[in-house]
Amino acid sequence: MDSKKGLVEVRVAAMDFLARREHSLRELRTKLERRFPAEQVEEALQTLAAEGLQSDTRFAEAFVRQRSQRGYGPLRVRQELRQRGISDELLNAAMDSVEVNWLETLAGVLERKYGDTPASDLKEKARRTRFLLYRGFSGEQIRELLD
């Protein structure tokens, strides 16, 4: 496969991924390197980033918005962004730029899962707390809502 044709194929594949949803640079690299040589992938990704078609900043903001709307807390969102190769600097900027009321999100998750009924005993309260911790909310946030 000649170099020019290979780059075009890598670019088309990358654009197909980006047409479905935003991807981090690491995600795209991983997916593309399954099918194409690393040198071609790297060159195509640099071109896409320079053209503004792939942006880790845009990905991080969309990811924070989407995960918070699905009821995940800030700790889990941060962890998932780190796993996707987003730097702490970009991560913090995305968390700050997307205005999310985490306590409201927490209250919504709690109501969807358990309704209006308060925890009947300590065992039930502990069960709810474990669930909310798993969803990525801090102990402080949970205590503020449950107490």
Tab-separated table of C-alpha atoms in Angstrom:
chain	number	residue	atom	x	y	z
A	1	MET	CA	0.000	0.000	0.000
A	2	ASP	CA	1.527	3.312	-0.953
A	3	SER	CA	1.909	5.978	1.708
A	4	LYS	CA	-0.524	8.521	0.260
A	5	LYS	CA	-3.296	5.957	-0.192
A	6	GLY	CA	-2.679	4.602	3.309
A	7	LEU	CA	-2.990	8.050	4.880
A	8	VAL	CA	-6.277	8.636	3.093
A	9	GLU	CA	-7.641	5.327	4.382
A	10	VAL	CA	-6.540	6.115	7.933
A	11	ARG	CA	-8.150	9.551	7.704
A	12	VAL	CA	-11.427	8.092	6.406
A	13	ALA	CA	-11.488	5.527	9.205
A	14	ALA	CA	-10.773	8.232	11.803
A	15	MET	CA	-13.492	10.462	10.372
A	16	ASP	CA	-15.941	7.549	10.564
A	17	PHE	CA	-15.200	7.197	14.290
A	18	LEU	CA	-15.469	10.953	14.860
A	19	ALA	CA	-18.748	11.159	12.940
A	20	ARG	CA	-20.383	8.896	15.536
A	21	ARG	CA	-19.070	10.685	18.631
A	22	GLU	CA	-16.105	12.646	19.955
A	23	HIS	CA	-13.045	10.518	20.711
A	24	SER	CA	-9.934	11.281	22.697
A	25	LEU	CA	-6.613	11.113	20.907
A	26	ARG	CA	-5.710	7.932	22.818
A	27	GLU	CA	-9.006	6.234	21.915
A	28	LEU	CA	-8.598	7.033	18.221
A	29	ARG	CA	-4.964	5.936	18.200
A	30	THR	CA	-5.868	2.604	19.835
A	31	LYS	CA	-8.720	1.903	17.438
A	32	LEU	CA	-6.797	2.893	14.315
A	33	GLU	CA	-3.585	1.043	15.198
A	34	ARG	CA	-5.553	-2.212	15.109
A	35	ARG	CA	-5.909	-1.752	11.359
A	36	PHE	CA	-3.114	0.552	10.210
A	37	PRO	CA	0.629	1.074	10.781
A	38	ALA	CA	1.480	3.309	13.748
A	39	GLU	CA	3.399	5.873	11.641
A	40	GLN	CA	0.436	6.481	9.332
A	41	VAL	CA	-1.965	6.674	12.274
A	42	GLU	CA	0.205	9.235	14.047
A	43	GLU	CA	0.525	11.398	10.943
A	44	ALA	CA	-3.223	11.293	10.274
A	45	LEU	CA	-4.051	12.125	13.908
A	46	GLN	CA	-1.714	15.114	13.901
A	47	THR	CA	-3.425	16.404	10.756
A	48	LEU	CA	-6.907	15.923	12.233
A	49	ALA	CA	-5.929	17.728	15.434
A	50	ALA	CA	-4.344	20.599	13.479
A	51	GLU	CA	-7.542	20.967	11.437
A	52	GLY	CA	-9.646	20.983	14.613
A	53	LEU	CA	-11.511	17.817	13.695
A	54	GLN	CA	-10.222	15.985	16.763
A	55	SER	CA	-9.972	17.828	20.058
A	56	ASP	CA	-9.320	16.369	23.498
A	57	THR	CA	-10.795	19.541	25.027
A	58	ARG	CA	-14.049	19.142	23.116
A	59	PHE	CA	-14.104	15.413	23.926
A	60	ALA	CA	-13.609	16.046	27.651
A	61	GLU	CA	-16.387	18.648	27.821
A	62	ALA	CA	-18.837	16.419	25.927
A	63	PHE	CA	-17.887	13.460	28.108
A	64	VAL	CA	-18.442	15.370	31.373
A	65	ARG	CA	-21.816	16.600	30.140
A	66	GLN	CA	-22.929	13.166	28.944
A	67	ARG	CA	-21.814	11.220	32.027
A	68	SER	CA	-23.300	13.722	34.470
A	69	GLN	CA	-26.636	13.543	32.657
A	70	ARG	CA	-26.516	9.762	33.078
A	71	GLY	CA	-26.136	10.129	36.823
A	72	TYR	CA	-22.417	9.638	37.361
A	73	GLY	CA	-20.530	11.661	39.944
A	74	PRO	CA	-17.420	13.794	39.568
A	75	LEU	CA	-15.003	11.187	40.923
A	76	ARG	CA	-16.092	8.562	38.407
A	77	VAL	CA	-16.108	11.047	35.528
A	78	ARG	CA	-12.542	12.119	36.393
A	79	GLN	CA	-11.378	8.507	36.570
A	80	GLU	CA	-12.932	7.626	33.221
A	81	LEU	CA	-11.384	10.663	31.547
A	82	ARG	CA	-7.940	9.708	32.883
A	83	GLN	CA	-8.445	6.205	31.467
A	84	ARG	CA	-9.159	7.765	28.085
A	85	GLY	CA	-5.881	9.682	28.110
A	86	ILE	CA	-7.072	13.135	29.130
A	87	SER	CA	-4.476	15.130	31.069
A	88	ASP	CA	-5.322	16.500	34.512
A	89	GLU	CA	-5.071	20.038	33.137
A	90	LEU	CA	-7.663	19.403	30.403
A	91	LEU	CA	-9.765	17.363	32.807
A	92	ASN	CA	-9.946	20.184	35.356
A	93	ALA	CA	-10.745	22.717	32.629
A	94	ALA	CA	-13.580	20.529	31.329
A	95	MET	CA	-14.993	19.955	34.817
A	96	ASP	CA	-14.960	23.725	35.425
A	97	SER	CA	-16.386	24.757	32.052
A	98	VAL	CA	-19.332	22.363	32.130
A	99	GLU	CA	-21.687	23.670	34.768
A	100	VAL	CA	-23.039	20.676	36.656
A	101	ASN	CA	-24.783	20.778	40.009
A	102	TRP	CA	-23.423	17.529	41.404
A	103	LEU	CA	-25.765	17.569	44.408
A	104	GLU	CA	-28.748	17.841	42.074
A	105	THR	CA	-27.377	14.969	40.021
A	106	LEU	CA	-26.890	12.939	43.194
A	107	ALA	CA	-30.445	13.667	44.354
A	108	GLY	CA	-31.806	12.614	40.951
A	109	VAL	CA	-29.892	9.332	41.020
A	110	LEU	CA	-31.064	8.621	44.544
A	111	GLU	CA	-34.695	9.321	43.660
A	112	ARG	CA	-34.634	7.232	40.464
A	113	LYS	CA	-33.116	4.283	42.284
A	114	TYR	CA	-34.939	4.418	45.629
A	115	GLY	CA	-37.906	6.773	45.237
A	116	ASP	CA	-38.979	9.133	48.011
A	117	THR	CA	-38.682	6.658	50.871
A	118	PRO	CA	-35.827	7.385	53.273
A	119	ALA	CA	-33.492	4.611	54.396
A	120	SER	CA	-35.286	2.538	57.024
A	121	ASP	CA	-32.195	1.484	58.973
A	122	LEU	CA	-28.403	1.717	58.995
A	123	LYS	CA	-28.028	-1.343	56.779
A	124	GLU	CA	-30.176	0.251	54.066
A	125	LYS	CA	-28.353	3.580	54.430
A	126	ALA	CA	-25.013	1.777	54.015
A	127	ARG	CA	-26.322	0.001	50.910
A	128	ARG	CA	-27.396	3.295	49.361
A	129	THR	CA	-24.085	4.896	50.279
A	130	ARG	CA	-22.126	2.078	48.589
A	131	PHE	CA	-24.234	2.461	45.452
A	132	LEU	CA	-23.641	6.219	45.322
A	133	LEU	CA	-19.913	5.809	45.976
A	134	TYR	CA	-19.781	3.382	43.052
A	135	ARG	CA	-21.501	5.989	40.886
A	136	GLY	CA	-18.656	8.396	41.654
A	137	PHE	CA	-19.984	10.724	44.318
A	138	SER	CA	-17.820	11.700	47.270
A	139	GLY	CA	-18.598	10.648	50.827
A	140	GLU	CA	-19.065	14.305	51.723
A	141	GLN	CA	-21.693	14.804	49.000
A	142	ILE	CA	-23.517	11.639	50.027
A	143	ARG	CA	-23.540	12.561	53.712
A	144	GLU	CA	-24.836	16.033	52.875
A	145	LEU	CA	-27.797	14.528	51.029
A	146	LEU	CA	-28.559	11.506	53.222
A	147	ASP	CA	-28.257	13.238	56.611
